[in-house]
Amino acid sequence: MNRRVYYIDNLRWITVSLLIVYHAGIAYNTWGEANYIFFEPVRPIAGIVSWISPWFMPLMFLLAGVSARFSLQKRSMGEFLRERFLRLGIPLLPGMLLINPILSYVADVTHNGYEGNFFTHYGVFFSNFTDLTGYDGGFTLGHLWFIAVLILISLLACPVIRGLEALRESSGENAIRIVGILLAVLAVATFDIRFFGKQVILYFCVYLLGYFFFSDRNYTAKLSKGKWIFVILFLITATLNVILFIYAGDYETLNTICNYAAFVFGIPALVCLGHDHLDRADAFTKLNSKISYMFYILHFPVVVLCQYFLSLTGMSSILNYLMTLVITYPLVYGLCYLIGRMKPVRK
């Protein structure tokens, strides 16, 4: 690969940026999730969350698999794992100490009427281990679960990648294509299987699919020939999923099919759109690509704090949601800029 594949970077930062829309929307969900702060069910806002849900985290792990392929073209597996632990693992610790306690503190205040200050709540955070969501004020990985799972998947994927590369050398590309089909089937089959609330098996499968297939520009170019079929099916199934889940509620089987299909068609649709229309870079896209990881780490506490303080003004739910978006985006960008200016953070 002679040049950087910009559409992978652009898909990543665009997906990360949607997390503000997503996480702000969970405060108005219609399915009874407590979240770190909850106001009231608002169907249009919950519909946004439902539309994004089937595909956005699988896409993040698939893009991570693509990036792993490019990284391993320049590094040994040992160097790759060391880089993963340094880049991902080091920010995880301060995130656990400084960021996630904010989420649990707001949850304890709004759900349980906790009256202590933020610093006294540290004792609650590090002593209350329940369901690990933090919605009750206890310990949680919060949104940083993505980093922890990505470290785990990167570690587990290395021997699998080594074995499949050996299979490719001994049996040819057809063997890898068969493995790809099996991985895709396994991803769909395990779509609703969760460990601690996360689709870990699915994420592992799409990570490997990203590594072996979506990192190949010839493969993606061929896939893009059917781009509009994927896009149309994605839009139809994702929209039907929202209608059935948020508004109808009586068609569970059809809703499940649409939810699965939004994932199945959404991933190739978005990758193909990226391949054909986002493979470029300018100052704006380079900035977003550079800060996307820090953006991910910082966005959620800013969202929750913004929603909490806006709620004290007594404004309506819709206005709170819109104002949260308006305030959070520039605030997170500003924090990313300031942190990026710190010498220990700069590369």
Tab-separated table of C-alpha atoms in Angstrom:
chain	number	residue	atom	x	y	z
A	1	MET	CA	0.000	0.000	0.000
A	2	ASN	CA	1.809	3.115	-1.240
A	3	ARG	CA	-0.415	5.807	0.151
A	4	ARG	CA	-2.610	6.316	3.152
A	5	VAL	CA	-6.180	5.085	2.724
A	6	TYR	CA	-7.987	8.242	3.714
A	7	TYR	CA	-11.510	6.884	3.536
A	8	ILE	CA	-10.766	4.561	6.463
A	9	ASP	CA	-9.669	7.544	8.547
A	10	ASN	CA	-12.704	9.547	7.446
A	11	LEU	CA	-15.168	6.758	8.172
A	12	ARG	CA	-13.625	6.391	11.628
A	13	TRP	CA	-13.866	10.029	12.683
A	14	ILE	CA	-17.340	10.448	11.205
A	15	THR	CA	-18.542	7.394	13.136
A	16	VAL	CA	-16.898	8.648	16.337
A	17	SER	CA	-18.510	12.063	15.891
A	18	LEU	CA	-21.947	10.425	15.765
A	19	LEU	CA	-21.453	9.202	19.321
A	20	ILE	CA	-22.438	12.606	20.674
A	21	VAL	CA	-25.759	12.359	18.838
A	22	TYR	CA	-26.110	8.754	20.023
A	23	HIS	CA	-25.162	9.147	23.684
A	24	ALA	CA	-27.162	12.343	24.109
A	25	GLY	CA	-30.160	10.505	22.671
A	26	ILE	CA	-30.042	7.614	25.151
A	27	ALA	CA	-31.298	10.016	27.840
A	28	TYR	CA	-34.661	9.917	26.028
A	29	ASN	CA	-34.856	6.198	25.205
A	30	THR	CA	-38.150	4.328	25.100
A	31	TRP	CA	-36.848	0.902	26.153
A	32	GLY	CA	-36.244	1.570	29.837
A	33	GLU	CA	-32.465	2.010	29.935
A	34	ALA	CA	-31.533	4.086	32.978
A	35	ASN	CA	-28.425	5.644	31.391
A	36	TYR	CA	-26.302	8.037	33.466
A	37	ILE	CA	-29.040	10.629	33.162
A	38	PHE	CA	-32.606	10.094	31.967
A	39	PHE	CA	-35.382	12.583	31.308
A	40	GLU	CA	-38.396	11.075	29.578
A	41	PRO	CA	-39.100	8.840	26.570
A	42	VAL	CA	-39.048	10.894	23.359
A	43	ARG	CA	-39.701	8.732	20.343
A	44	PRO	CA	-38.055	10.838	17.612
A	45	ILE	CA	-34.824	11.102	19.628
A	46	ALA	CA	-34.942	7.410	20.577
A	47	GLY	CA	-35.434	6.684	16.875
A	48	ILE	CA	-32.093	8.314	16.079
A	49	VAL	CA	-30.376	6.022	18.589
A	50	SER	CA	-32.194	2.981	17.202
A	51	TRP	CA	-31.236	3.875	13.627
A	52	ILE	CA	-27.533	4.093	14.498
A	53	SER	CA	-27.340	1.140	16.909
A	54	PRO	CA	-27.173	-1.927	14.600
A	55	TRP	CA	-24.088	-0.872	12.670
A	56	PHE	CA	-21.947	1.811	14.297
A	57	MET	CA	-19.924	-0.251	16.817
A	58	PRO	CA	-19.427	-3.181	14.393
A	59	LEU	CA	-18.158	-0.632	11.873
A	60	MET	CA	-15.685	0.717	14.461
A	61	PHE	CA	-14.252	-2.762	15.038
A	62	LEU	CA	-14.155	-3.526	11.321
A	63	LEU	CA	-12.181	-0.313	10.722
A	64	ALA	CA	-9.857	-1.315	13.582
A	65	GLY	CA	-9.236	-4.607	11.759
A	66	VAL	CA	-8.428	-2.736	8.549
A	67	SER	CA	-5.996	-0.503	10.446
A	68	ALA	CA	-4.403	-3.568	12.033
A	69	ARG	CA	-3.631	-4.934	8.562
A	70	PHE	CA	-1.894	-1.705	7.548
A	71	SER	CA	-0.038	-1.586	10.870
A	72	LEU	CA	1.209	-5.163	10.557
A	73	GLN	CA	2.601	-4.398	7.111
A	74	LYS	CA	5.120	-2.153	8.903
A	75	ARG	CA	5.529	-3.957	12.248
A	76	SER	CA	6.044	-7.395	13.678
A	77	MET	CA	3.204	-8.793	15.767
A	78	GLY	CA	5.184	-8.102	18.916
A	79	GLU	CA	5.685	-4.469	17.894
A	80	PHE	CA	2.019	-4.215	16.938
A	81	LEU	CA	0.834	-5.473	20.329
A	82	ARG	CA	3.245	-3.181	22.136
A	83	GLU	CA	1.890	-0.219	20.144
A	84	ARG	CA	-1.684	-1.276	20.939
A	85	PHE	CA	-0.998	-1.481	24.672
A	86	LEU	CA	0.818	1.857	24.705
A	87	ARG	CA	-1.673	3.767	22.562
A	88	LEU	CA	-4.832	2.195	23.942
A	89	GLY	CA	-3.874	0.986	27.386
A	90	ILE	CA	-2.155	4.091	28.728
A	91	PRO	CA	-5.185	6.409	28.230
A	92	LEU	CA	-7.440	3.749	29.771
A	93	LEU	CA	-6.080	4.263	33.295
A	94	PRO	CA	-6.580	8.050	33.546
A	95	GLY	CA	-9.937	7.537	31.848
A	96	MET	CA	-10.960	5.166	34.619
A	97	LEU	CA	-9.669	7.547	37.322
A	98	LEU	CA	-10.909	10.869	35.957
A	99	ILE	CA	-13.665	10.379	33.380
A	100	ASN	CA	-15.852	7.442	34.352
A	101	PRO	CA	-16.342	8.676	37.953
A	102	ILE	CA	-18.066	11.729	36.415
A	103	LEU	CA	-20.603	9.498	34.678
A	104	SER	CA	-21.351	7.462	37.800
A	105	TYR	CA	-21.542	10.579	39.998
A	106	VAL	CA	-24.174	12.196	37.767
A	107	ALA	CA	-26.077	8.887	37.703
A	108	ASP	CA	-26.056	8.662	41.500
A	109	VAL	CA	-27.193	12.273	41.854
A	110	THR	CA	-30.020	12.068	39.313
A	111	HIS	CA	-31.216	8.524	40.001
A	112	ASN	CA	-30.574	8.094	43.718
A	113	GLY	CA	-30.428	11.622	45.095
A	114	TYR	CA	-26.799	11.349	46.189
A	115	GLU	CA	-25.956	14.501	48.160
A	116	GLY	CA	-22.176	14.229	48.585
A	117	ASN	CA	-19.703	16.015	46.354
A	118	PHE	CA	-17.849	14.561	43.413
A	119	PHE	CA	-14.685	13.756	45.354
A	120	THR	CA	-16.442	11.940	48.201
A	121	HIS	CA	-18.230	9.892	45.556
A	122	TYR	CA	-14.911	8.292	44.573
A	123	GLY	CA	-15.379	5.988	47.551
A	124	VAL	CA	-18.704	4.848	46.120
A	125	PHE	CA	-17.291	4.438	42.615
A	126	PHE	CA	-14.425	2.182	43.653
A	127	SER	CA	-16.355	0.130	46.204
A	128	ASN	CA	-19.720	-0.447	44.543
A	129	PHE	CA	-19.392	-3.250	41.970
A	130	THR	CA	-22.836	-4.285	40.772
A	131	ASP	CA	-23.834	-4.626	37.105
A	132	LEU	CA	-20.841	-2.497	35.981
A	133	THR	CA	-23.053	-0.071	34.032
A	134	GLY	CA	-22.495	2.675	36.598
A	135	TYR	CA	-26.146	3.676	36.309
A	136	ASP	CA	-26.473	3.129	40.076
A	137	GLY	CA	-23.401	5.214	40.848
A	138	GLY	CA	-21.066	2.228	41.034
A	139	PHE	CA	-17.950	1.221	39.155
A	140	THR	CA	-18.134	1.163	35.368
A	141	LEU	CA	-15.966	0.998	32.288
A	142	GLY	CA	-18.469	3.388	30.718
A	143	HIS	CA	-17.774	4.077	27.076
A	144	LEU	CA	-14.142	3.051	27.643
A	145	TRP	CA	-15.275	-0.562	27.318
A	146	PHE	CA	-14.479	-0.132	23.608
A	147	ILE	CA	-10.803	0.421	24.394
A	148	ALA	CA	-10.637	-2.565	26.753
A	149	VAL	CA	-12.368	-4.879	24.266
A	150	LEU	CA	-10.224	-3.620	21.385
A	151	ILE	CA	-7.067	-4.427	23.365
A	152	LEU	CA	-8.442	-7.919	24.072
A	153	ILE	CA	-9.460	-8.523	20.457
A	154	SER	CA	-6.092	-7.259	19.171
A	155	LEU	CA	-4.372	-9.740	21.479
A	156	LEU	CA	-6.615	-12.679	20.562
A	157	ALA	CA	-6.590	-11.893	16.847
A	158	CYS	CA	-2.812	-12.133	16.423
A	159	PRO	CA	-2.499	-15.956	16.662
A	160	VAL	CA	-5.655	-16.333	14.545
A	161	ILE	CA	-4.208	-14.017	11.893
A	162	ARG	CA	-0.932	-15.936	11.957
A	163	GLY	CA	-2.798	-19.216	11.486
A	164	LEU	CA	-4.981	-17.900	8.666
A	165	GLU	CA	-1.989	-16.395	6.877
A	166	ALA	CA	-0.349	-19.823	7.037
A	167	LEU	CA	-3.567	-21.332	5.655
A	168	ARG	CA	-3.487	-18.845	2.789
A	169	GLU	CA	0.085	-19.818	1.921
A	170	SER	CA	-0.669	-23.547	2.010
A	171	SER	CA	-4.173	-23.640	0.529
A	172	GLY	CA	-4.565	-20.407	-1.445
A	173	GLU	CA	-7.085	-17.581	-1.515
A	174	ASN	CA	-10.126	-19.852	-1.811
A	175	ALA	CA	-9.508	-21.146	1.697
A	176	ILE	CA	-9.508	-17.577	3.047
A	177	ARG	CA	-12.705	-16.815	1.138
A	178	ILE	CA	-14.385	-19.788	2.822
A	179	VAL	CA	-13.144	-18.542	6.202
A	180	GLY	CA	-14.559	-15.119	5.348
A	181	ILE	CA	-17.985	-16.606	4.638
A	182	LEU	CA	-17.861	-18.512	7.924
A	183	LEU	CA	-16.868	-15.347	9.812
A	184	ALA	CA	-19.746	-13.414	8.241
A	185	VAL	CA	-22.220	-16.160	9.127
A	186	LEU	CA	-20.856	-16.339	12.684
A	187	ALA	CA	-21.149	-12.553	13.041
A	188	VAL	CA	-24.833	-12.658	12.117
A	189	ALA	CA	-25.490	-15.778	14.209
A	190	THR	CA	-23.980	-14.158	17.322
A	191	PHE	CA	-25.520	-10.711	16.786
A	192	ASP	CA	-27.610	-10.997	19.953
A	193	ILE	CA	-25.068	-12.901	22.047
A	194	ARG	CA	-23.532	-10.554	24.588
A	195	PHE	CA	-20.945	-10.696	27.333
A	196	PHE	CA	-21.403	-7.943	29.924
A	197	GLY	CA	-23.811	-6.372	27.458
A	198	LYS	CA	-21.355	-6.318	24.530
A	199	GLN	CA	-21.345	-8.259	21.240
A	200	VAL	CA	-17.776	-9.464	21.680
A	201	ILE	CA	-17.938	-12.423	19.272
A	202	LEU	CA	-19.468	-10.276	16.539
A	203	TYR	CA	-16.780	-7.625	17.066
A	204	PHE	CA	-14.051	-10.258	16.811
A	205	CYS	CA	-15.533	-11.552	13.548
A	206	VAL	CA	-15.841	-8.140	11.892
A	207	TYR	CA	-12.316	-7.231	13.067
A	208	LEU	CA	-10.989	-10.257	11.163
A	209	LEU	CA	-13.190	-9.469	8.158
A	210	GLY	CA	-11.734	-5.976	8.164
A	211	TYR	CA	-8.218	-7.369	8.348
A	212	PHE	CA	-8.506	-9.945	5.566
A	213	PHE	CA	-11.048	-8.420	3.192
A	214	PHE	CA	-11.959	-4.757	3.685
A	215	SER	CA	-8.271	-3.791	3.858
A	216	ASP	CA	-7.930	-5.008	0.255
A	217	ARG	CA	-8.763	-2.135	-2.074
A	218	ASN	CA	-9.463	-4.554	-4.939
A	219	TYR	CA	-12.044	-6.343	-2.796
A	220	THR	CA	-13.683	-3.068	-1.739
A	221	ALA	CA	-13.665	-1.781	-5.319
A	222	LYS	CA	-15.490	-4.906	-6.495
A	223	LEU	CA	-17.951	-4.617	-3.610
A	224	SER	CA	-18.592	-0.983	-4.544
A	225	LYS	CA	-20.038	-2.049	-7.885
A	226	GLY	CA	-23.153	-3.038	-5.953
A	227	LYS	CA	-22.978	0.029	-3.703
A	228	TRP	CA	-26.440	1.416	-4.351
A	229	ILE	CA	-28.085	-1.956	-3.758
A	230	PHE	CA	-26.440	-2.089	-0.335
A	231	VAL	CA	-27.328	1.546	0.368
A	232	ILE	CA	-30.998	1.151	-0.560
A	233	LEU	CA	-31.397	-2.065	1.434
A	234	PHE	CA	-29.578	-0.459	4.374
A	235	LEU	CA	-31.812	2.623	4.389
A	236	ILE	CA	-34.981	0.526	4.109
A	237	THR	CA	-34.085	-1.981	6.830
A	238	ALA	CA	-32.618	0.604	9.243
A	239	THR	CA	-35.727	2.779	8.879
A	240	LEU	CA	-38.094	-0.178	9.273
A	241	ASN	CA	-36.143	-1.199	12.364
A	242	VAL	CA	-36.889	2.208	13.910
A	243	ILE	CA	-40.549	2.146	12.942
A	244	LEU	CA	-41.095	-1.363	14.286
A	245	PHE	CA	-39.068	-0.937	17.490
A	246	ILE	CA	-39.948	2.618	18.491
A	247	TYR	CA	-43.434	3.145	17.071
A	248	ALA	CA	-45.123	-0.195	16.359
A	249	GLY	CA	-43.729	-2.574	18.968
A	250	ASP	CA	-45.880	-5.574	18.027
A	251	TYR	CA	-43.770	-7.187	15.318
A	252	GLU	CA	-40.848	-8.672	17.219
A	253	THR	CA	-39.759	-11.212	14.605
A	254	LEU	CA	-39.880	-8.721	11.727
A	255	ASN	CA	-38.156	-6.138	13.925
A	256	THR	CA	-35.338	-8.618	14.668
A	257	ILE	CA	-34.912	-9.373	10.951
A	258	CYS	CA	-34.689	-5.653	10.145
A	259	ASN	CA	-32.234	-5.078	12.984
A	260	TYR	CA	-29.957	-7.847	11.695
A	261	ALA	CA	-30.366	-6.669	8.095
A	262	ALA	CA	-29.450	-3.073	8.999
A	263	PHE	CA	-26.135	-4.459	10.249
A	264	VAL	CA	-25.626	-6.833	7.297
A	265	PHE	CA	-26.308	-4.190	4.641
A	266	GLY	CA	-25.120	-1.179	6.613
A	267	ILE	CA	-21.483	-2.244	6.918
A	268	PRO	CA	-20.814	-2.780	3.171
A	269	ALA	CA	-22.979	0.232	2.260
A	270	LEU	CA	-21.000	2.603	4.457
A	271	VAL	CA	-17.601	1.160	3.503
A	272	CYS	CA	-18.479	1.400	-0.191
A	273	LEU	CA	-19.695	4.983	0.190
A	274	GLY	CA	-16.477	5.790	1.993
A	275	HIS	CA	-14.381	4.073	-0.673
A	276	ASP	CA	-16.050	5.987	-3.502
A	277	HIS	CA	-16.614	9.396	-1.912
A	278	LEU	CA	-14.385	9.901	1.149
A	279	ASP	CA	-10.943	8.861	-0.058
A	280	ARG	CA	-9.447	12.324	0.240
A	281	ALA	CA	-7.880	14.541	2.860
A	282	ASP	CA	-7.838	18.228	3.673
A	283	ALA	CA	-7.049	20.262	6.777
A	284	PHE	CA	-10.466	19.579	8.318
A	285	THR	CA	-10.469	15.809	7.774
A	286	LYS	CA	-6.849	15.501	8.915
A	287	LEU	CA	-7.672	17.370	12.122
A	288	ASN	CA	-10.648	15.113	12.823
A	289	SER	CA	-8.618	11.994	12.084
A	290	LYS	CA	-5.862	13.159	14.415
A	291	ILE	CA	-8.157	13.847	17.371
A	292	SER	CA	-10.701	11.047	16.862
A	293	TYR	CA	-9.312	8.866	19.661
A	294	MET	CA	-9.216	11.729	22.170
A	295	PHE	CA	-12.647	12.825	20.933
A	296	TYR	CA	-13.980	9.360	21.749
A	297	ILE	CA	-12.539	9.397	25.264
A	298	LEU	CA	-13.797	12.886	26.152
A	299	HIS	CA	-17.200	13.115	24.510
A	300	PHE	CA	-19.408	11.141	26.924
A	301	PRO	CA	-18.742	12.992	30.211
A	302	VAL	CA	-19.166	16.296	28.366
A	303	VAL	CA	-22.517	15.116	26.993
A	304	VAL	CA	-23.773	13.975	30.411
A	305	LEU	CA	-22.579	17.083	32.268
A	306	CYS	CA	-24.092	19.327	29.631
A	307	GLN	CA	-27.439	17.542	29.853
A	308	TYR	CA	-27.358	17.701	33.647
A	309	PHE	CA	-26.647	21.427	33.908
A	310	LEU	CA	-29.099	22.281	31.139
A	311	SER	CA	-31.775	20.280	32.973
A	312	LEU	CA	-31.397	22.610	35.960
A	313	THR	CA	-32.764	25.452	33.812
A	314	GLY	CA	-36.053	23.598	33.356
A	315	MET	CA	-35.896	23.633	29.542
A	316	SER	CA	-37.859	21.088	27.524
A	317	SER	CA	-36.432	17.714	26.554
A	318	ILE	CA	-36.187	18.540	22.853
A	319	LEU	CA	-34.438	21.838	23.565
A	320	ASN	CA	-32.095	20.139	26.043
A	321	TYR	CA	-31.129	17.598	23.407
A	322	LEU	CA	-30.505	20.199	20.711
A	323	MET	CA	-28.587	22.519	23.040
A	324	THR	CA	-26.470	19.584	24.229
A	325	LEU	CA	-25.401	18.937	20.642
A	326	VAL	CA	-24.714	22.620	19.992
A	327	ILE	CA	-22.589	22.985	23.128
A	328	THR	CA	-20.863	19.594	23.245
A	329	TYR	CA	-19.301	19.514	19.788
A	330	PRO	CA	-17.250	22.732	20.069
A	331	LEU	CA	-16.457	22.012	23.719
A	332	VAL	CA	-15.020	18.572	22.947
A	333	TYR	CA	-13.077	19.974	19.997
A	334	GLY	CA	-11.659	22.645	22.291
A	335	LEU	CA	-10.645	20.104	24.935
A	336	CYS	CA	-8.994	17.926	22.293
A	337	TYR	CA	-7.040	20.930	21.068
A	338	LEU	CA	-5.886	21.913	24.559
A	339	ILE	CA	-4.868	18.376	25.494
A	340	GLY	CA	-3.124	17.962	22.161
A	341	ARG	CA	-1.016	21.021	22.952
A	342	MET	CA	0.349	19.369	26.086
A	343	LYS	CA	3.873	18.072	25.440
A	344	PRO	CA	3.402	14.625	27.051
A	345	VAL	CA	0.438	13.987	24.721
A	346	ARG	CA	2.052	15.242	21.542
A	347	LYS	CA	3.881	12.730	19.400
